[in-house]
XYZ file of C-alpha atoms in Angstrom:
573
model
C 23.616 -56.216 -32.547
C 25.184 -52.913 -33.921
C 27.555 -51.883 -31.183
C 27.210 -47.802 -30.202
C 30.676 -46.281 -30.416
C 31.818 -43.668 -27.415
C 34.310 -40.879 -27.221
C 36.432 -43.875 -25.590
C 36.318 -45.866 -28.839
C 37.598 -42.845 -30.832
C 40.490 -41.958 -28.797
C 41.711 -45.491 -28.818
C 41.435 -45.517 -31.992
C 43.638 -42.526 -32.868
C 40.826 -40.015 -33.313
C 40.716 -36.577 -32.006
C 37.769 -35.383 -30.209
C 34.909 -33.439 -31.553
C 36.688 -30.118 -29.815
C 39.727 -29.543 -28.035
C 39.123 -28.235 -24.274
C 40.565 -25.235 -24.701
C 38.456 -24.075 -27.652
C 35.137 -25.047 -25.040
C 36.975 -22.681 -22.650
C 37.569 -20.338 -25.343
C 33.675 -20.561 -26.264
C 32.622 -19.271 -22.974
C 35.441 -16.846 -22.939
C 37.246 -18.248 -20.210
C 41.147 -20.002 -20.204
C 42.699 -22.029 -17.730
C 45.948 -21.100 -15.696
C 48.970 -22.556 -13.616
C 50.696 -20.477 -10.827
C 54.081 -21.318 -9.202
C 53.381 -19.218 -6.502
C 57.012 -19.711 -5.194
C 58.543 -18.611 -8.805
C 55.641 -16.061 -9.759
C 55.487 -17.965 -13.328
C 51.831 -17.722 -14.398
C 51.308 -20.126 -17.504
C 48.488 -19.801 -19.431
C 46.358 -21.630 -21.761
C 46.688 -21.098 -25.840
C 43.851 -18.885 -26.046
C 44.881 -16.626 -23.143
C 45.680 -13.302 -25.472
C 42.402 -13.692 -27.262
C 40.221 -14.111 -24.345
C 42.359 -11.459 -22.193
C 42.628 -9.290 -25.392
C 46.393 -8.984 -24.134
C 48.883 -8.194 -27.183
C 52.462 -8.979 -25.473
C 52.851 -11.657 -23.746
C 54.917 -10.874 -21.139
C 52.270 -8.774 -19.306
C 50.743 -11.820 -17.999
C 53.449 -13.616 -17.692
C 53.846 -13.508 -14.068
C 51.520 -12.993 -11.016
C 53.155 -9.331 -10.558
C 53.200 -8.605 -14.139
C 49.622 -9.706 -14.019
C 48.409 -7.529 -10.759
C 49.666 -4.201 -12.303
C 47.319 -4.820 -15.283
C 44.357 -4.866 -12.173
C 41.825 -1.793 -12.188
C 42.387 0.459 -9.299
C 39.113 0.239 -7.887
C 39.894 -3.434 -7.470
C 39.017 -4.260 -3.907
C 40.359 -8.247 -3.925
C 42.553 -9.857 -6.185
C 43.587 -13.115 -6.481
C 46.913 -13.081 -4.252
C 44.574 -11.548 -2.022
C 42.160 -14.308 -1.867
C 44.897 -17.183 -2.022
C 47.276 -15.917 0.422
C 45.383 -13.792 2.997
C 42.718 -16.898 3.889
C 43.104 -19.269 7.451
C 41.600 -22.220 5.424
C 44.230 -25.426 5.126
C 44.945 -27.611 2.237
C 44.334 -31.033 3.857
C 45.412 -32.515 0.368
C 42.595 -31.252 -2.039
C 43.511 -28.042 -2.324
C 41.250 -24.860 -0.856
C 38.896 -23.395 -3.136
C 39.254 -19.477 -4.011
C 36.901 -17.406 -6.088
C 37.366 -13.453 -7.108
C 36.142 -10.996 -9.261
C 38.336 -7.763 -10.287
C 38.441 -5.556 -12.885
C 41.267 -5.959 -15.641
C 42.645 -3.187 -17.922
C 44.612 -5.015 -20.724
C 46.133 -2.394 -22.524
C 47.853 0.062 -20.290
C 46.873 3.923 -20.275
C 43.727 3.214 -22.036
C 40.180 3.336 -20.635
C 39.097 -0.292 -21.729
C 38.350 -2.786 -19.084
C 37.238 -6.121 -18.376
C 35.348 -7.640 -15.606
C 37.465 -11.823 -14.331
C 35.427 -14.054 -12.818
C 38.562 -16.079 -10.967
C 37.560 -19.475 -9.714
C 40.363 -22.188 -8.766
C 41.958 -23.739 -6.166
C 45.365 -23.569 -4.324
C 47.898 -25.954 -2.920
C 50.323 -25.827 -0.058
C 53.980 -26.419 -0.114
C 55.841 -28.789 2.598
C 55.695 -25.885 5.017
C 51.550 -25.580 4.428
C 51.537 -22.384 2.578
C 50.298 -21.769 -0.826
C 52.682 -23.406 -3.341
C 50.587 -23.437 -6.521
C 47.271 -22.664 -8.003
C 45.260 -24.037 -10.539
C 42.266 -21.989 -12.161
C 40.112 -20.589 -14.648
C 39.299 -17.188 -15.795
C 36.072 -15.974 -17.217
C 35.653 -12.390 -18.747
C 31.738 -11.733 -16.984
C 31.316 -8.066 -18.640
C 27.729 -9.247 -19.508
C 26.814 -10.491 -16.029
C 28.897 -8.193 -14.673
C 26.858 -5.150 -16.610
C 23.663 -6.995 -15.475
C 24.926 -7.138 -11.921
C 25.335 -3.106 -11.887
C 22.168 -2.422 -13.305
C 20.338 -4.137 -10.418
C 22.507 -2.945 -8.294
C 21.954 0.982 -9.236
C 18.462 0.079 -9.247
C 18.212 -1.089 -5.682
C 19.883 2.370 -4.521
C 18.065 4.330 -7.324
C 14.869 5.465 -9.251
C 15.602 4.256 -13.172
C 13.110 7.198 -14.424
C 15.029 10.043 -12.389
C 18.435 8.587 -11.385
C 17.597 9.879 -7.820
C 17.260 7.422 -4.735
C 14.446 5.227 -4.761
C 12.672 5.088 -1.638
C 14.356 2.487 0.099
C 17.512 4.018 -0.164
C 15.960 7.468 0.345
C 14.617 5.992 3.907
C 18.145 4.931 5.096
C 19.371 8.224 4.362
C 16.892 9.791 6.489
C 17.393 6.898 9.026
C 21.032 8.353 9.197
C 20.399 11.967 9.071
C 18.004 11.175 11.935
C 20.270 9.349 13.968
C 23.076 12.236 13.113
C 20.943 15.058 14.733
C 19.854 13.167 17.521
C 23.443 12.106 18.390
C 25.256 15.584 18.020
C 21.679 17.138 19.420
C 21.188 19.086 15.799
C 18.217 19.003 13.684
C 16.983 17.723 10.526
C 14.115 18.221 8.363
C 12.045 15.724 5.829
C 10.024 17.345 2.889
C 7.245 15.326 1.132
C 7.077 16.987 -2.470
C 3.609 15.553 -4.616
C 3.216 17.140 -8.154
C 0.130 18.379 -8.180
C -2.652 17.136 -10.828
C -0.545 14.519 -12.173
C -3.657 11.874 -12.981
C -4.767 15.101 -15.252
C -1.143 15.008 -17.326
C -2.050 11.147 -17.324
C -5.108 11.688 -19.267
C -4.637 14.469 -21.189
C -0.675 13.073 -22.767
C -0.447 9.677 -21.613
C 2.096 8.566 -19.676
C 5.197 9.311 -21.383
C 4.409 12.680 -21.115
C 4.134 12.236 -17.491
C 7.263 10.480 -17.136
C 9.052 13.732 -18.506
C 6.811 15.646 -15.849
C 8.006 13.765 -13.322
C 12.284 13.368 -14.290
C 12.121 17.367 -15.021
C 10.766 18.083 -11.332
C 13.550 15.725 -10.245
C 15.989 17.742 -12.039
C 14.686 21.046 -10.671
C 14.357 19.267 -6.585
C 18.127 19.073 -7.297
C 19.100 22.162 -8.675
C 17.216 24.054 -6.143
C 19.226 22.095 -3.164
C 22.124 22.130 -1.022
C 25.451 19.773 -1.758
C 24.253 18.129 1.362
C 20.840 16.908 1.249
C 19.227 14.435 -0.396
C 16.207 13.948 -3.044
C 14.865 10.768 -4.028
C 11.432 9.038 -5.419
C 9.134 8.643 -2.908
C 6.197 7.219 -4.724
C 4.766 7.597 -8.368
C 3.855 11.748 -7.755
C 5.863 12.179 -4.504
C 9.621 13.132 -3.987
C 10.926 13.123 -0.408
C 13.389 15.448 0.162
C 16.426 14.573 3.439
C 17.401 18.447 5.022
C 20.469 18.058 7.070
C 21.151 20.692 9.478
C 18.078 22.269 9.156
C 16.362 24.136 11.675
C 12.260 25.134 12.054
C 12.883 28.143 10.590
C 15.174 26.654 7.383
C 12.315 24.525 6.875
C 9.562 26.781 5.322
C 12.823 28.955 3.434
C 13.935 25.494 2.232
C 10.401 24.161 0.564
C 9.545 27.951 -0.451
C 12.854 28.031 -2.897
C 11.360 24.115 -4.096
C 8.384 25.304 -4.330
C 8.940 28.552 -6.719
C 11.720 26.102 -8.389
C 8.381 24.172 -9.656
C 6.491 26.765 -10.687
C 8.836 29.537 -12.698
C 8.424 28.115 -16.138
C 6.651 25.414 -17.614
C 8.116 22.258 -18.613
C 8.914 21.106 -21.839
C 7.760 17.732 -23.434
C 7.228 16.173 -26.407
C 3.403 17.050 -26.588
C 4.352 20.530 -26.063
C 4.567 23.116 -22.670
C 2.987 21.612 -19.086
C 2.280 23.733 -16.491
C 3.426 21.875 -13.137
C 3.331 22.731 -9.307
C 3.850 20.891 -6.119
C 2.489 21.072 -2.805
C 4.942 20.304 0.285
C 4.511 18.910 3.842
C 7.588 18.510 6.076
C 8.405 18.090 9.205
C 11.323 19.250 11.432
C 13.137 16.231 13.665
C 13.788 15.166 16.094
C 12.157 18.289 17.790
C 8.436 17.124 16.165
C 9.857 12.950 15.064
C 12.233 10.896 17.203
C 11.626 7.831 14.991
C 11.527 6.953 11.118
C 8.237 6.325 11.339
C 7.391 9.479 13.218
C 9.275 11.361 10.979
C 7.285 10.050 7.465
C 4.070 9.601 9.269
C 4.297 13.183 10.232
C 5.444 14.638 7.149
C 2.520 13.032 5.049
C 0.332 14.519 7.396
C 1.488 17.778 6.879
C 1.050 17.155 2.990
C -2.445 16.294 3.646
C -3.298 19.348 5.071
C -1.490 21.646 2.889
C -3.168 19.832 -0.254
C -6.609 20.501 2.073
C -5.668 23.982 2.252
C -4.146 25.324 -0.953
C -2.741 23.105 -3.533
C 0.559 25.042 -4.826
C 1.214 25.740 -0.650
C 3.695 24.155 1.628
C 2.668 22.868 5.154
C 4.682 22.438 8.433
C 4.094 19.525 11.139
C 2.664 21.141 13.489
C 1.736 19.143 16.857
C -2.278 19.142 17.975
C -2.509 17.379 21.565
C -6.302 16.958 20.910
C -5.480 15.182 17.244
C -2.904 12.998 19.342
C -5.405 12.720 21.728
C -8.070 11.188 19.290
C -5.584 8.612 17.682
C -4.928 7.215 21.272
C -8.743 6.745 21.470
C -8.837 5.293 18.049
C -5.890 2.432 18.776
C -8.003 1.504 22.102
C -11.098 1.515 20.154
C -8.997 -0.799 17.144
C -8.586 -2.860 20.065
C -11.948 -3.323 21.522
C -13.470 -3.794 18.194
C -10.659 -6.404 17.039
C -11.506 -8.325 20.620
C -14.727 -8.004 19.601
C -14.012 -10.011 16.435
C -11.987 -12.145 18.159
C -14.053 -13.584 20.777
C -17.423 -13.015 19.151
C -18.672 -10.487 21.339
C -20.351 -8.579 18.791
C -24.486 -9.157 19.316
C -27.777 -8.113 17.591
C -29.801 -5.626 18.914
C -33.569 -5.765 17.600
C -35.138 -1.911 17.296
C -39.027 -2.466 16.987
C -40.858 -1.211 14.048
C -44.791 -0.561 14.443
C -47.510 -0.115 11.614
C -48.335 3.415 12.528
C -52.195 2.547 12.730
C -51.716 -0.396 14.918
C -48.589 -0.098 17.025
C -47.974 -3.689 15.845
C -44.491 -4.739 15.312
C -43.905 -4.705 11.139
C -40.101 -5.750 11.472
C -37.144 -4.675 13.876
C -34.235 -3.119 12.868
C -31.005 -5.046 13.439
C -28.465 -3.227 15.252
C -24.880 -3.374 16.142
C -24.075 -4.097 19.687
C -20.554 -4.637 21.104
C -20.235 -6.305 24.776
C -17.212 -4.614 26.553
C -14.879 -6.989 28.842
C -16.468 -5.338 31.747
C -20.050 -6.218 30.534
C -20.749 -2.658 29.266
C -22.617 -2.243 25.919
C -21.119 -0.339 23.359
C -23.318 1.132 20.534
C -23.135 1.152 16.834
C -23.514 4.685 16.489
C -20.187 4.793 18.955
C -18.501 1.997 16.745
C -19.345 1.954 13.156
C -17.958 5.677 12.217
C -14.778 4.934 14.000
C -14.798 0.947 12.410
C -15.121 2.615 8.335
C -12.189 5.244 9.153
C -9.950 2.066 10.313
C -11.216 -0.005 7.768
C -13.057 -2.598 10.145
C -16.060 -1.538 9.238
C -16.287 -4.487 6.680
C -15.484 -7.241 9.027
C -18.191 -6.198 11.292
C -20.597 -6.205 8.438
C -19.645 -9.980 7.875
C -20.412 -10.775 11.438
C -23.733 -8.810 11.793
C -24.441 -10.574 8.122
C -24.001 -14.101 10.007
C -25.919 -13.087 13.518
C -29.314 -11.582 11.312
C -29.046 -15.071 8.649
C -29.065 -16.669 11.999
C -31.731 -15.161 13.471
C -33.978 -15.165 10.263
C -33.484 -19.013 10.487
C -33.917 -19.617 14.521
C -37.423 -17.194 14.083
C -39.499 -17.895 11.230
C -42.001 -15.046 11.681
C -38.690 -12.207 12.157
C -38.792 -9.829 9.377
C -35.848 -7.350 9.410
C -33.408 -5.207 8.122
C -29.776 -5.260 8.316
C -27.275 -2.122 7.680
C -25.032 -2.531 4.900
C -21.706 -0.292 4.310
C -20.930 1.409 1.044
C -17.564 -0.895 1.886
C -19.511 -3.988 1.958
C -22.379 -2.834 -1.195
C -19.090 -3.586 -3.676
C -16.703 -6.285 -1.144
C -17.429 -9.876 -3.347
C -16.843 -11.927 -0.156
C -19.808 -9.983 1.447
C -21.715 -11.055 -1.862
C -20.172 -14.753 -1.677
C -21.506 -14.819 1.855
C -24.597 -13.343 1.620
C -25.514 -15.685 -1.434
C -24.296 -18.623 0.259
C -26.439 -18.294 3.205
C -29.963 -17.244 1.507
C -29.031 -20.381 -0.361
C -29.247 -22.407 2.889
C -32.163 -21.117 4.440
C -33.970 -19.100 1.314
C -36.998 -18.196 2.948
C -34.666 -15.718 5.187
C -34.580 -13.942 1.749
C -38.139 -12.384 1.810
C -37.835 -11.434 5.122
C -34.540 -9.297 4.910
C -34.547 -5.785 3.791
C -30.920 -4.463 3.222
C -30.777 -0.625 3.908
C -27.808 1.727 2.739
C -27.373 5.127 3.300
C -28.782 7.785 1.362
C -25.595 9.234 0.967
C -23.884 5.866 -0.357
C -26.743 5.174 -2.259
C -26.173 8.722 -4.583
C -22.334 8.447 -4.269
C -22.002 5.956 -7.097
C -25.721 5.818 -8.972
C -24.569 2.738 -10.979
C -23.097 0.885 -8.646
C -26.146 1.273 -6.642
C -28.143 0.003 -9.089
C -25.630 -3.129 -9.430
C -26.023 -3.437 -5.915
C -30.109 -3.502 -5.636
C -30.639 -5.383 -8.715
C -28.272 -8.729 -6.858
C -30.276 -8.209 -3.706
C -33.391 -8.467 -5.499
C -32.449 -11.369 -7.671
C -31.627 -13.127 -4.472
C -34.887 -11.928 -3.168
C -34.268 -9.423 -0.524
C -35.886 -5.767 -0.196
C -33.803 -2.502 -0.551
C -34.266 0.323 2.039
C -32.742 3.764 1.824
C -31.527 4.518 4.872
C -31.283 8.457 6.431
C -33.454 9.597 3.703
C -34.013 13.818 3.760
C -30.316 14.247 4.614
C -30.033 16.496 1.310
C -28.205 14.171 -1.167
C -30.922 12.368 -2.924
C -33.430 13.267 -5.074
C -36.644 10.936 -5.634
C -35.691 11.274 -9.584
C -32.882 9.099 -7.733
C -35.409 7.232 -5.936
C -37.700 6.292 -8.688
C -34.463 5.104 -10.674
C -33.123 2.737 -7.677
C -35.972 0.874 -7.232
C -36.162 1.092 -3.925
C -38.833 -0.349 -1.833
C -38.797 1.429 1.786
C -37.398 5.151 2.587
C -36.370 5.718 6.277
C -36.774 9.502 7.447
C -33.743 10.622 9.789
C -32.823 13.529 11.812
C -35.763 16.106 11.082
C -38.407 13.801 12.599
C -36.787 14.113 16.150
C -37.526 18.211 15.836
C -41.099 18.471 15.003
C -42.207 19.442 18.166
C -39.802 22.582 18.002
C -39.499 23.257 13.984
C -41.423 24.143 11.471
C -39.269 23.582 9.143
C -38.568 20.185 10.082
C -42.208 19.603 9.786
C -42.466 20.720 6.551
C -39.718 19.053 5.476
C -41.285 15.418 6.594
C -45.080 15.820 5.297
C -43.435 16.674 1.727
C -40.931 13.652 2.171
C -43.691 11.682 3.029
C -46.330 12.953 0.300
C -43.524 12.481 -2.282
C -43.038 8.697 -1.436
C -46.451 7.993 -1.198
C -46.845 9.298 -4.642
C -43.755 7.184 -5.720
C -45.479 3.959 -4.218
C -42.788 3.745 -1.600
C -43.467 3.135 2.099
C -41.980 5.306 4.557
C -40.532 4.982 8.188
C -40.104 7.640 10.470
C -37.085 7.097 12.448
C -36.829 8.871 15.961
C -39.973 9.262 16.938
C -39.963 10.441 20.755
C -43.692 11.057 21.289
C -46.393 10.913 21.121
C -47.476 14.192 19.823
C -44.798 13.556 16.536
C -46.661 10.007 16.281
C -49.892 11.634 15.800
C -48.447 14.554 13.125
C -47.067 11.344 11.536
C -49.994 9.339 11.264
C -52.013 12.247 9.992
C -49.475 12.468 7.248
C -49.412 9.175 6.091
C -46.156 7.735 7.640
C -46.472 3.833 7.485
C -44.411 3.256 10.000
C -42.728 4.297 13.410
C -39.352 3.776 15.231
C -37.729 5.262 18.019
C -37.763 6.317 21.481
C -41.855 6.028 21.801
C -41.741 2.573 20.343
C -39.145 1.243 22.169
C -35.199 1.189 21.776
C -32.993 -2.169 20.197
C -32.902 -4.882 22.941
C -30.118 -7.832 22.856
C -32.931 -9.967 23.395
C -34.911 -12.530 20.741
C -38.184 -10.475 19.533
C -40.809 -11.313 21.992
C -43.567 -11.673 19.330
C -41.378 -13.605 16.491
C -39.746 -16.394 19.397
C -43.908 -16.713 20.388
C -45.041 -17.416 17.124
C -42.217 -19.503 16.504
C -42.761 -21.593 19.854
């Protein structure tokens, strides 16, 4: 058997090994040490000079010798972190690790970043007698280290703060004037137009945009405020010991500061303005939040106003007023969610001719705490500003699948959101569930707004040709409200148009009437069949009927009920 030889066989046997340990030291630029603490002789491996770049000697010869070669800015050194510790050598020796800056060569500017790890050992009275270590130079790591360390504090584009950092100094300023009962002021600074720089010069071009408005924010401000990078267009801007009347003087001298002269790129002159909102605290923001809620409010209505203009906070008790209502309303419709309290009502409607129920309508409902019913139309505005408005659709999706399966004979339609027309979970859902009961798929009609319908003409077309694939009929809901055209129509493919608003005026408005016969006319000729929403009497039925409506809803008919269709849970039974 041929026997394998180890590094054991060759040092018995005379050899040296492959590499001495102080040339694998000297590899990873490091080399060990021995301090006599008690004599202050520091002895140091062969390859100390070359990895320490020292020329004589004798300037790390001892541990004082060595300390005077530390960088000023040095905030521990070695002696510091051997002899200022409580730990105790129980016999092992403590562990110690430091990093300093070293300047080898006296009166010049070159410097080198020591990784010091070792360990210590007491003397007979249990203080540091000796230490044993390594040094490393880390300049790499070290380099590294400071890069991610100026870009936690700092924007790498315009060498401002980034918007962490830009935050706490606000925090601070905050706390300041609220302290010593002073002021302070935040500024919200967006470049205008910047998507347009985007596409016209790409993004390096917009990069320059954005580091030369930096550079002007800063000339254009006091030694003690503060800029920094709020967001990709945005710069917030940190006014110390400004009052509501420095404010508008303050973002009028940024403001003219952006739009002087032009700035240059590489793909030639740009034009560039900004538009400001700020807001003065604490008199109008007592918190951080306050303070950067408020001032992007402000920017929002300056940009609503004039682009180019700057915009105080201003506070509006009825505004305040309305967001109260809006968190209480969050509230009830997150309950809603919660604990399923959100029910179908089913709106009746008739074949014009026959007053026979055609289909019903399925409508939002939302059962207070109390037992009170609270209506869609109350809900579903409030639920799309808040973003809830798709979670309810999922629901209502669920209750009218339900239905469609409990009630054979139910035909209906369902409200969709332009949210929900494009959300692939509604899509997953609704798919999943015609898939389970597929004859619910005839007997569903999906309506969307007019206006969602003509917001995005492609998409809508997406969006009818997977509902008819899956078998379901497309209505267009709120039809005559003056975005659609039945060019539109006759692209869409719709199947049903639902008349809204003027049909609950014709007994007062000529206009109104006018405006329904043509709407009506114009789908008949179109093949489309038509429902006139809101009818209240019976004087608007019979104008309707002579005009050719196919069908009725509203008032006359009979409003949504939380309970079962009376004529689908018959003919089911």
């Amino acid at each position: 058997m041929t026997r394998i030889e180890t590094t054991a066989d060759h040092l018995d046997a005379g050899h040296q090994p492959a590499f001495a340990a102080t040339e694998a030291l000297a590899a990873i630029g490091a080399v060990p040490y021995s301090w006599s603490i008690d004599s202050d002789a520091l002895a140091w491996g062969a390859n100390a000079a070359d990895v320490l770049r020292v020329s004589d000697p004798r300037l790390i010869a001892s541990g004082r010798a060595f300390a005077k070669l530390l960088d000023h800015d040095t905030v521990q050194s070695r002696f510091d972190a051997i002899m200022r510790t409580s730990a105790a050598d129980k016999g092992a020796g403590v562990p110690y690790q430091v990093q300093y800056g070293l300047r080898p060569k006296p009166g010049t500017d070159a410097k080198l970043w020591i990784e010091d790890v070792g360990r210590w050992f007491a003397g007979v009275d249990g203080k540091p007698a000796r230490a044993l270590g390594v040094v490393r130079v880390i300049d790499e790591r070290r380099a590294q280290e400071d890069r991610l360390s100026y870009l936690s504090r700092f924007d790498g584009l315009t060498g401002e703060l980034n918007r962490w950092h830009l935050t706490d100094v606000l925090s601070s300023a905050l706390g300041d004037a609220i302290r010593n009962r002073g002021s302070c002021a935040f500024l919200i600074v967006a470049i205008d137009n910047l998507s347009r720089v985007n596409e016209a010069y790409g993004f390096d071009v917009a990069d320059e945009v954005i580091a030369a408005v930096a550079k002007r924010l800063r000339a254009k401000m006091r030694g003690g405020d503060s800029v920094g990078r709020y967001s990709g267009n945005k710069f917030g801007v940190v006014l110390k010991s400004c009052t509501p009347d420095d404010i508008a003087t303050a973002a009028e001298r940024l403001l003219a500061g952006m739009r002087d002269d032009v700035v240059q790129t590489q793909a030639g002159p740009v034009a560039v303005t900004a538009t400001i909102g700020g807001v003065n605290a604490p008199r109008h923001a007592r918190t951080l939040q306050e303070v950067l809620a408020r001032a992007r409010e402000a920017l929002d209505a300056a940009k609503a106003t004039r682009r180019g203009s700057f915009n105080a906070y201003r506070p509006n008790f009825e505004r305040e007023a309305l967001r109260r209502q809006n968190v209480r309303s969050s509230d009830e419709i997150v309950r809603a969610l919660n604990e399923n309290c959100i029910e179908v009502a089913f709106e009746p409607v008739v074949a014009t001719a026959s007053r026979v129920p055609a289909f019903y309508e399925c409508l939002m409902r939302i059962r207070r705490a109390d037992g009170g019913i609270i209506e869609a139309a109350d809900v579903v505005p409030l639920a799309e500003r808040l973003g809830l408005v798709r979670l309810i659709d999922h629901r209502m999706l669920d209750l009218v699948i339900g239905g469609l399966s409990d009630m054979p004979l139910l035909e209906a339609t369902l409200n969709v959101s332009a949210a929900s027309t494009v959300d692939p979970d509604w899509w997953a859902a609704l798919t999943a569930a015609l898939r389970i009961n597929p004859s619910a798929a005839k007997r569903l009609t999906l309506d969307i707004a007019e206006q969602t319908a003509i917001q995005d003409l492609d998409g809508t077309r997406g969006f009818i040709a997977r509902a008819k694939d899956l078998g379901c009929r497309i209505a267009i809901d709120d039809f005559g409200a003056g975005y659609a055209s039945f060019r539109n129509l006759r692209q869409l493919g719709v199947d049903l148009v639902k008349i809204d608003g003027a049909v609950q005026n014709l007994a007062r408005s000529e206009d109104d009437r006018a405006l329904v016969r043509t709407l009506i006319d114009l789908a008949r000729r179109l093949g489309l069949a038509t429902v006139a929403k809101w009818v209240q009497d019976e004087a608007a039925a019979a104008l309707l009927a002579d005009w050719g409506c196919d069908y009725l809803q509203g008032r006359l008919i009979g409003l949504g009920t939380l309970q079962r269709p009376w004529a689908a849970q018959s003919s089911a039974a």
